[in-house]
mmCIF file of C-alpha atoms and ligand atoms in Angstrom:
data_model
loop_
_atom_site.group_PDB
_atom_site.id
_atom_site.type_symbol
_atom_site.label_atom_id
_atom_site.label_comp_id
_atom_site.label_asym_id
_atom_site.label_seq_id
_atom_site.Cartn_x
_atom_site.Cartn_y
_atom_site.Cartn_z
ATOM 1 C CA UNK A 1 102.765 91.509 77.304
ATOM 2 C CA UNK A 2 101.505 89.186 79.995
ATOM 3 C CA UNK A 3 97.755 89.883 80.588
ATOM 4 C CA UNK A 4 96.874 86.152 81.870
ATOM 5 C CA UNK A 5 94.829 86.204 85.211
ATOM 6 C CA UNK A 6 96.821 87.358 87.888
ATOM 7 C CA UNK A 7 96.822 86.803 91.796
ATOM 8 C CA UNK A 8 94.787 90.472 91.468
ATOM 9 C CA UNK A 9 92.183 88.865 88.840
ATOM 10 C CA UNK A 10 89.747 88.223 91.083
ATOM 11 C CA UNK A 11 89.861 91.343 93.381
ATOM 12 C CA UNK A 12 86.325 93.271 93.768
ATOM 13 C CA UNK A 13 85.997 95.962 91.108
ATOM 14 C CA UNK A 14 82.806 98.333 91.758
ATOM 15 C CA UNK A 15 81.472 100.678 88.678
ATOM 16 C CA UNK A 16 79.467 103.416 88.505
ATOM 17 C CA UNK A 17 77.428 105.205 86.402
ATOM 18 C CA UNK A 18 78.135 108.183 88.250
ATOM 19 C CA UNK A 19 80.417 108.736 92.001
ATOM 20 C CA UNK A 20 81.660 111.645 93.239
ATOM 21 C CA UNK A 21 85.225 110.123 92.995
ATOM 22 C CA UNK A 22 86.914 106.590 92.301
ATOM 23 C CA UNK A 23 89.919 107.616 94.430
ATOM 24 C CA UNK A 24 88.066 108.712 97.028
ATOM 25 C CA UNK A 25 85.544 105.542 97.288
ATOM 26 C CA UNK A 26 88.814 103.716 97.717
ATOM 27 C CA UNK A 27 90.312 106.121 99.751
ATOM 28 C CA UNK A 28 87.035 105.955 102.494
ATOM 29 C CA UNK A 29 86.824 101.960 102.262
ATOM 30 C CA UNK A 30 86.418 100.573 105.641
ATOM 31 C CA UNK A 31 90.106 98.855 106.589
ATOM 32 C CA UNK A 32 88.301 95.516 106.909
ATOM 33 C CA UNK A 33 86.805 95.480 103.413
ATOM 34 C CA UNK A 34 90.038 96.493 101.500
ATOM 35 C CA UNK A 35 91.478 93.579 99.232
ATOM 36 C CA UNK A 36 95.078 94.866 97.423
ATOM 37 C CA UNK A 37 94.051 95.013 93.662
ATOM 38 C CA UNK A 38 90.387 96.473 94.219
ATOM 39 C CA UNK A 39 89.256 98.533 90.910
ATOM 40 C CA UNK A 40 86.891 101.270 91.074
ATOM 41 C CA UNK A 41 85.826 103.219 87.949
ATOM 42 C CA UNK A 42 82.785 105.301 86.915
ATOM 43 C CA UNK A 43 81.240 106.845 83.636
ATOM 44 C CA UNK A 44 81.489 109.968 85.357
ATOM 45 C CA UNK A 45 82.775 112.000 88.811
ATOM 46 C CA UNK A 46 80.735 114.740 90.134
ATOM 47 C CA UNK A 47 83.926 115.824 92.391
ATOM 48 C CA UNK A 48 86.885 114.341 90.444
ATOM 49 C CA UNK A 49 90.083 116.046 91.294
ATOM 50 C CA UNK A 50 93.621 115.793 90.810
ATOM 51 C CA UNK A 51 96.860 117.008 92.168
ATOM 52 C CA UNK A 52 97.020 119.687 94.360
ATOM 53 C CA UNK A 53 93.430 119.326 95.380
ATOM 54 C CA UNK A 54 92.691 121.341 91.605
ATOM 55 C CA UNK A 55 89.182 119.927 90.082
ATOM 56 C CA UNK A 56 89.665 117.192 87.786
ATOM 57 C CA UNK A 57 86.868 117.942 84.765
ATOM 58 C CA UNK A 58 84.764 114.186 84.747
ATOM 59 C CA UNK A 59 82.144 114.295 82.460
ATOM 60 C CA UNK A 60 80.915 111.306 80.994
ATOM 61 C CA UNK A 61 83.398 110.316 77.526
ATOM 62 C CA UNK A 62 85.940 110.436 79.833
ATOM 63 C CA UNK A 63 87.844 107.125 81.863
ATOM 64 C CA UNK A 64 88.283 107.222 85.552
ATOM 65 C CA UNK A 65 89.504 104.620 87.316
ATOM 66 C CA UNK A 66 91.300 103.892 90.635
ATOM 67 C CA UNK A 67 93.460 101.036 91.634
ATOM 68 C CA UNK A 68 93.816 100.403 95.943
ATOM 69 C CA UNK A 69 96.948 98.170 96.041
ATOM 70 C CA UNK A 70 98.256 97.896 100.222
ATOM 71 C CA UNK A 71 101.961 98.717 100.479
ATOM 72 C CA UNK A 72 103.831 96.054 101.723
ATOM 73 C CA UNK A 73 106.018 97.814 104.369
ATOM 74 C CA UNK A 74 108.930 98.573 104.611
ATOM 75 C CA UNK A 75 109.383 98.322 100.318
ATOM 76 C CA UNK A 76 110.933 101.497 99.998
ATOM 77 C CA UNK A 77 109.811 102.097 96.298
ATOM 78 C CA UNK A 78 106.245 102.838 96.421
ATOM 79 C CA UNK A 79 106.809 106.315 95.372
ATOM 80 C CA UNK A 80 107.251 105.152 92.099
ATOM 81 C CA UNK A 81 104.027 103.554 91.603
ATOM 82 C CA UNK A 82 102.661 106.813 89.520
ATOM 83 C CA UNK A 83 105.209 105.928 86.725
ATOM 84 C CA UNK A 84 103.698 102.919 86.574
ATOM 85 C CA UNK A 85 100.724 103.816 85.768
ATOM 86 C CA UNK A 86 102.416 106.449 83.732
ATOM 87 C CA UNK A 87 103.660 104.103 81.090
ATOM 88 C CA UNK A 88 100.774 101.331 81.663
ATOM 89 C CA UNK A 89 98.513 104.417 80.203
ATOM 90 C CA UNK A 90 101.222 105.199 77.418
ATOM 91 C CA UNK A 91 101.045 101.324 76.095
ATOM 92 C CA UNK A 92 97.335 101.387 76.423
ATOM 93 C CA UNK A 93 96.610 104.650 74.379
ATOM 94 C CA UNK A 94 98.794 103.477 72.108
ATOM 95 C CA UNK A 95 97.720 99.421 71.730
ATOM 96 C CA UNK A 96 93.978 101.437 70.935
ATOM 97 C CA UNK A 97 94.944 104.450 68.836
ATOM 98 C CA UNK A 98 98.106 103.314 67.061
ATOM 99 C CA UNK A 99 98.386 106.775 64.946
ATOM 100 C CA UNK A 100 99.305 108.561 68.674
ATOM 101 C CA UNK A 101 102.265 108.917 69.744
ATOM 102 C CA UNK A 102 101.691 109.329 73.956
ATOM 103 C CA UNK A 103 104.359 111.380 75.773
ATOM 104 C CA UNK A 104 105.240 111.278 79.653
ATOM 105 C CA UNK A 105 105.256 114.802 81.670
ATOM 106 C CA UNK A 106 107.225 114.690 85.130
ATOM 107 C CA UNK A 107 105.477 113.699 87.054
ATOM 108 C CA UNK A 108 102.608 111.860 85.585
ATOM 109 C CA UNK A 109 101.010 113.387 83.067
ATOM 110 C CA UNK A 110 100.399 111.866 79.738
ATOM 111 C CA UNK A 111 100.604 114.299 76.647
ATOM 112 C CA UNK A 112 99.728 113.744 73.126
ATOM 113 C CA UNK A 113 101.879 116.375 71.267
ATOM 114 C CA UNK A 114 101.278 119.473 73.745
ATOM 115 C CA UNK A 115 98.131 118.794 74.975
ATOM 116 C CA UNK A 116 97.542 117.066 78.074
ATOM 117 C CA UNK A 117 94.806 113.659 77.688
ATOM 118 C CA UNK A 118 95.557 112.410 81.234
ATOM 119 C CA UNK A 119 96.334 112.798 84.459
ATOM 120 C CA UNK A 120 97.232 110.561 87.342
ATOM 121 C CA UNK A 121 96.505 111.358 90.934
ATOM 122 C CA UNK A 122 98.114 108.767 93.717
ATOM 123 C CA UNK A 123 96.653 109.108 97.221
ATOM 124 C CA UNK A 124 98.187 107.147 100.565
ATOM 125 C CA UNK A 125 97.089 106.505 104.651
ATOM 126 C CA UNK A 126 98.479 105.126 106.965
ATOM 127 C CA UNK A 127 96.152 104.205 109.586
ATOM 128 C CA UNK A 128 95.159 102.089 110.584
ATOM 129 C CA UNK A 129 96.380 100.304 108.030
ATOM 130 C CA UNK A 130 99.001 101.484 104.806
ATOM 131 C CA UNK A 131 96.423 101.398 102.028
ATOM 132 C CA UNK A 132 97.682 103.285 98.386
ATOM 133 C CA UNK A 133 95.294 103.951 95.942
ATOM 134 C CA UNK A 134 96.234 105.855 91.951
ATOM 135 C CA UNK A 135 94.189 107.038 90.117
ATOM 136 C CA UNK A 136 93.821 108.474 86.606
ATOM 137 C CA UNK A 137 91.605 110.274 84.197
ATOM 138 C CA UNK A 138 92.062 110.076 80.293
ATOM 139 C CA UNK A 139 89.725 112.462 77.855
ATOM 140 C CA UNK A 140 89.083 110.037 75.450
ATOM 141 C CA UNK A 141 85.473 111.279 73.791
ATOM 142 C CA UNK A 142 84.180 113.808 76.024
ATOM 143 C CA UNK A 143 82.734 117.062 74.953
ATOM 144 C CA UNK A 144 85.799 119.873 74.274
ATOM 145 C CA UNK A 145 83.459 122.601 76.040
ATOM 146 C CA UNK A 146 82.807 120.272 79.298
ATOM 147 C CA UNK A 147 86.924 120.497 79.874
ATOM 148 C CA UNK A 148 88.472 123.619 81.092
ATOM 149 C CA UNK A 149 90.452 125.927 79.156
ATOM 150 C CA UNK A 150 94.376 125.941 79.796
ATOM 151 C CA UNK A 151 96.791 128.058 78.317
ATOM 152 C CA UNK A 152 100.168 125.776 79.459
ATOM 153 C CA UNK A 153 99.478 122.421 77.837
ATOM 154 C CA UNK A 154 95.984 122.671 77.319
ATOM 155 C CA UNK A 155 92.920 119.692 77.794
ATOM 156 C CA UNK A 156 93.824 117.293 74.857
ATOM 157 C CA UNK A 157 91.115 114.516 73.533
ATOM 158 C CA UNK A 158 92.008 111.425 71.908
ATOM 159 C CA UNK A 159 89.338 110.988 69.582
ATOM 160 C CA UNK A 160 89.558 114.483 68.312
ATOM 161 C CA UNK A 161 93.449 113.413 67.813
ATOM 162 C CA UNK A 162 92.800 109.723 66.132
ATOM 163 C CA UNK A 163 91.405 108.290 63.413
ATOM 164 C CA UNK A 164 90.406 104.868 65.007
ATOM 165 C CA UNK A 165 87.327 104.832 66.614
ATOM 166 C CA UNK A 166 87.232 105.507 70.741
ATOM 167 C CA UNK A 167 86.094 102.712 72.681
ATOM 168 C CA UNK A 168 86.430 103.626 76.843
ATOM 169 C CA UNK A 169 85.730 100.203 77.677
ATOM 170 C CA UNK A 170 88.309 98.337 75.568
ATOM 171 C CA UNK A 171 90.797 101.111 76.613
ATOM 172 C CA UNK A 172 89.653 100.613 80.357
ATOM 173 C CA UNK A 173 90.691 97.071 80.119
ATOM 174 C CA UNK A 174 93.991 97.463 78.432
ATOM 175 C CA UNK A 175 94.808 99.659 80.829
ATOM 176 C CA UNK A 176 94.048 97.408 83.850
ATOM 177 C CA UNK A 177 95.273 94.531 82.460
ATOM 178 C CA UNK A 178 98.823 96.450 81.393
ATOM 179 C CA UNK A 179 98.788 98.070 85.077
ATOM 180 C CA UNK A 180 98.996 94.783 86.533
ATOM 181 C CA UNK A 181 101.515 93.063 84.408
ATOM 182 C CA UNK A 182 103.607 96.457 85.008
ATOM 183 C CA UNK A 183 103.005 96.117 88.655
ATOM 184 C CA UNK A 184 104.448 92.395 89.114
ATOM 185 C CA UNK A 185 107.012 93.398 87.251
ATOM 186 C CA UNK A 186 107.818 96.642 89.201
ATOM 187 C CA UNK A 187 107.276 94.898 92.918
ATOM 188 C CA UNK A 188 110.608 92.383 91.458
ATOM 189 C CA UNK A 189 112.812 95.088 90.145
ATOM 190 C CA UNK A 190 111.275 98.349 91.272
ATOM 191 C CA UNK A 191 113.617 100.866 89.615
ATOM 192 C CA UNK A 192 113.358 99.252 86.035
ATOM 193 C CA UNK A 193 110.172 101.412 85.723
ATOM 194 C CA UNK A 194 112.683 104.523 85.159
ATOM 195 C CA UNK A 195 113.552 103.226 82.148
ATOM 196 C CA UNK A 196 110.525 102.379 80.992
ATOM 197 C CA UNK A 197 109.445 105.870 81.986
ATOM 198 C CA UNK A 198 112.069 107.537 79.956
ATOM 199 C CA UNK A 199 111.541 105.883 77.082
ATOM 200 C CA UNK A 200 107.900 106.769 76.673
ATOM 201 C CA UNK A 201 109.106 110.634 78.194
ATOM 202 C CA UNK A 202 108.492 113.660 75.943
ATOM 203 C CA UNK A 203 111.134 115.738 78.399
ATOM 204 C CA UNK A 204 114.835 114.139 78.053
ATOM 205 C CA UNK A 205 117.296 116.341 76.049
ATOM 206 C CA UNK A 206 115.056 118.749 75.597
ATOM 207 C CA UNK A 207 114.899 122.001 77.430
ATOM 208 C CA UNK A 208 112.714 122.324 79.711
ATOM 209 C CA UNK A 209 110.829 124.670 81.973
ATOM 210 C CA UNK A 210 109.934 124.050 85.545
ATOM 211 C CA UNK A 211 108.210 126.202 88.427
ATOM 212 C CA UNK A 212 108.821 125.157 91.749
ATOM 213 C CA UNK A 213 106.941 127.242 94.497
ATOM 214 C CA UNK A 214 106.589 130.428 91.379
ATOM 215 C CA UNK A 215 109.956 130.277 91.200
ATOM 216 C CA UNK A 216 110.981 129.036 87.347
ATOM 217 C CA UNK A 217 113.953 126.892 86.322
ATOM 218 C CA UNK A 218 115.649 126.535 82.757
ATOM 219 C CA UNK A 219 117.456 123.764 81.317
ATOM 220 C CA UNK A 220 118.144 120.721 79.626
ATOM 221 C CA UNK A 221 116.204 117.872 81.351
ATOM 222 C CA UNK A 222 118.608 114.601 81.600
ATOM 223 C CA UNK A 223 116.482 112.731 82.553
ATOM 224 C CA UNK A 224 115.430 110.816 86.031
ATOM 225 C CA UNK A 225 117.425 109.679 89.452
ATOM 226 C CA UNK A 226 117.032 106.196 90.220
ATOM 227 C CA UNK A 227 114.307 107.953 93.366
ATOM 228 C CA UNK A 228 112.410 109.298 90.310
ATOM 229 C CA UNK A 229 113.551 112.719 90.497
ATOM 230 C CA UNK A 230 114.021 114.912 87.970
ATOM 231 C CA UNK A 231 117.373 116.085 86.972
ATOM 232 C CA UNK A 232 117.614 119.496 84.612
ATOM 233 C CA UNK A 233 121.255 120.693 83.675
ATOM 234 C CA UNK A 234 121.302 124.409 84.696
ATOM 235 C CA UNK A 235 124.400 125.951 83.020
ATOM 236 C CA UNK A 236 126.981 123.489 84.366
ATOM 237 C CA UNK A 237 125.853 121.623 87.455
ATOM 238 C CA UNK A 238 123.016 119.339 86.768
ATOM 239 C CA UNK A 239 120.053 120.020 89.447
ATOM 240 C CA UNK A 240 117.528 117.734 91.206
ATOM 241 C CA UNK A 241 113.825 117.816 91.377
ATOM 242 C CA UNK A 242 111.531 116.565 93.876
ATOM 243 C CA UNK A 243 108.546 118.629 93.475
ATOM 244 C CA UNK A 244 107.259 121.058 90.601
ATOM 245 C CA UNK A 245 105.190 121.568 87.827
ATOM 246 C CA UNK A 246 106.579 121.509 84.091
ATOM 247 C CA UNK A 247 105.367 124.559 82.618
ATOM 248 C CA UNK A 248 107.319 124.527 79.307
ATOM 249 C CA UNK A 249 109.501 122.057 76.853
ATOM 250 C CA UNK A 250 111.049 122.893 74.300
ATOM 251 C CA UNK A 251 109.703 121.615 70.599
ATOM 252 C CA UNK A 252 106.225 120.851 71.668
HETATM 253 C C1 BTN B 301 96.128 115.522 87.722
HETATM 254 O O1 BTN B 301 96.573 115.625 86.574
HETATM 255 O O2 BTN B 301 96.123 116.497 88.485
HETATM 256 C C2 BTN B 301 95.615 114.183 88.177
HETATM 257 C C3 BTN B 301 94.197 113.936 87.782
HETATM 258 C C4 BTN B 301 93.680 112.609 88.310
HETATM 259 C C5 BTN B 301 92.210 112.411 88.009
HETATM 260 C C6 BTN B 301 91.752 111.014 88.357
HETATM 261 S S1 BTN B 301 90.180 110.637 87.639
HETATM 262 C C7 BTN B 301 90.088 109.179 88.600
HETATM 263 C C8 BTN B 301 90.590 109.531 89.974
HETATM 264 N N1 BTN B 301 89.539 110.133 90.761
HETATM 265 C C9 BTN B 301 89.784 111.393 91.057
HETATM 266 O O3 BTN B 301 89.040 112.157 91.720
HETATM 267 N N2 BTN B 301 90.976 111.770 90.556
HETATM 268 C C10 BTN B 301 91.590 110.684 89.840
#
């Protein structure tokens, strides 16, 4: 991996000790004061949430960071950018706990066996200016009972799941640093993150479940179109996914 400076190096990054949210302090940045690459993170969120406006549990033990990068119009890709920060999250857990074994959940989640450590949230305006800011949120030592109890993939923690010892700023900076590699890469050849995305995936070949709208679908998933969609065989016509939640596989 590359993680010499980059032209993003030297981009502001604000912490905090505590914020309501990282995405949205990116998300309300004046249009005049946004630089692409600009970092926030925090110890903690008071409001942290995630997809589908649900509440994203943030107490402190957990990482939360947000990345603003500023779409470059009309790249037609930028869709995509959750994957990459899907698989910059897979390297990174695994570079600092090499006894897990990280697994991708279409969209973006990021499992360790069946339970869910992460999540990745990726946020977009328009006006008056196309700003693009992702987010994500890995348990890596907070308290089980501050996290909410789930019966379909449940709240996973990674240092109740490794032996080596759970550093959130060492992880932080992996992360970033793999993020941005990842990203150069992706802006040159955009749809090679599929790949990468499938090879870190817990889903292809394996039956699958997804609801879409309360209405559940059963197959084999075979993996993702080149738009990032998600493709299940359904007896014998394979199907395509834009939206939905995965609410079973197979083995895990
Ligand atoms: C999900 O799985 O639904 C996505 C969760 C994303 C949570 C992260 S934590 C950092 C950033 N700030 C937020 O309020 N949400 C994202």
């Amino acid at each position: 991996m590359n993680t010499a400076k980059n032209r993003w190096s030297s981009a502001p990054w604000f912490r905090f000790d505590s914020i309501s949210s990282t995405n949205t302090y990116l998300m309300d940045l004046p249009y005049n004061q946004i630089v692409e690459g600009m970092i926030c993170s925090a110890d903690m969120q008071t409001s942290g949430y995630g997809r589908g406006d649900r509440q994203w549990a943030s107490p402190y033990g957990g990482l939360y960071l947000s990345i603003l990068l500023i779409p470059d119009n009309p790249f037609k890709y930028w869709h995509l950018i959750s994957f990459v920060m899907a698989v910059a999250a897979a390297q990174a857990i695994k570079q600092g706990f090499p006894d897990l074994q990280p697994g991708l959940k279409w969209p973006n989640d990021v499992l360790i066996g069946r339970r869910k450590i992460a999540g990745i949230l990726v946020q977009c305006s328009q006006c008056p200016h196309p700003r693009l800011v992702v987010g994500i949120g890995i348990n890596v030592s907070v308290k089980p009972e501050s996290l909410p109890e789930r019966t379909v993939f449940p709240a996973g923690i990674i240092n109740l799941e490794s032996s080596y010892p759970a550093s959130i700023d060492r992880l932080r900076l992996t992360l970033k640093n793999g993020f941005f590699d990842l990203y150069r890469e992706w802006l040159m050849n955009p749809l090679a993150i599929i790949q990468k995305w499938e090879t870190w995936s817990t889903m292809i070949d394996k039956n699958v479940e997804l609801s879409v709208s309360g209405k559940i679908f059963r197959g084999k998933c075979v993996g993702l179109a080149g738009d990032g969609a998600l493709k299940i065989r359904i007896g014998t016509r394979v199907e395509t996914f834009y939206s939905g939640d995965i609410v079973g596989i197979e083995d895990l």
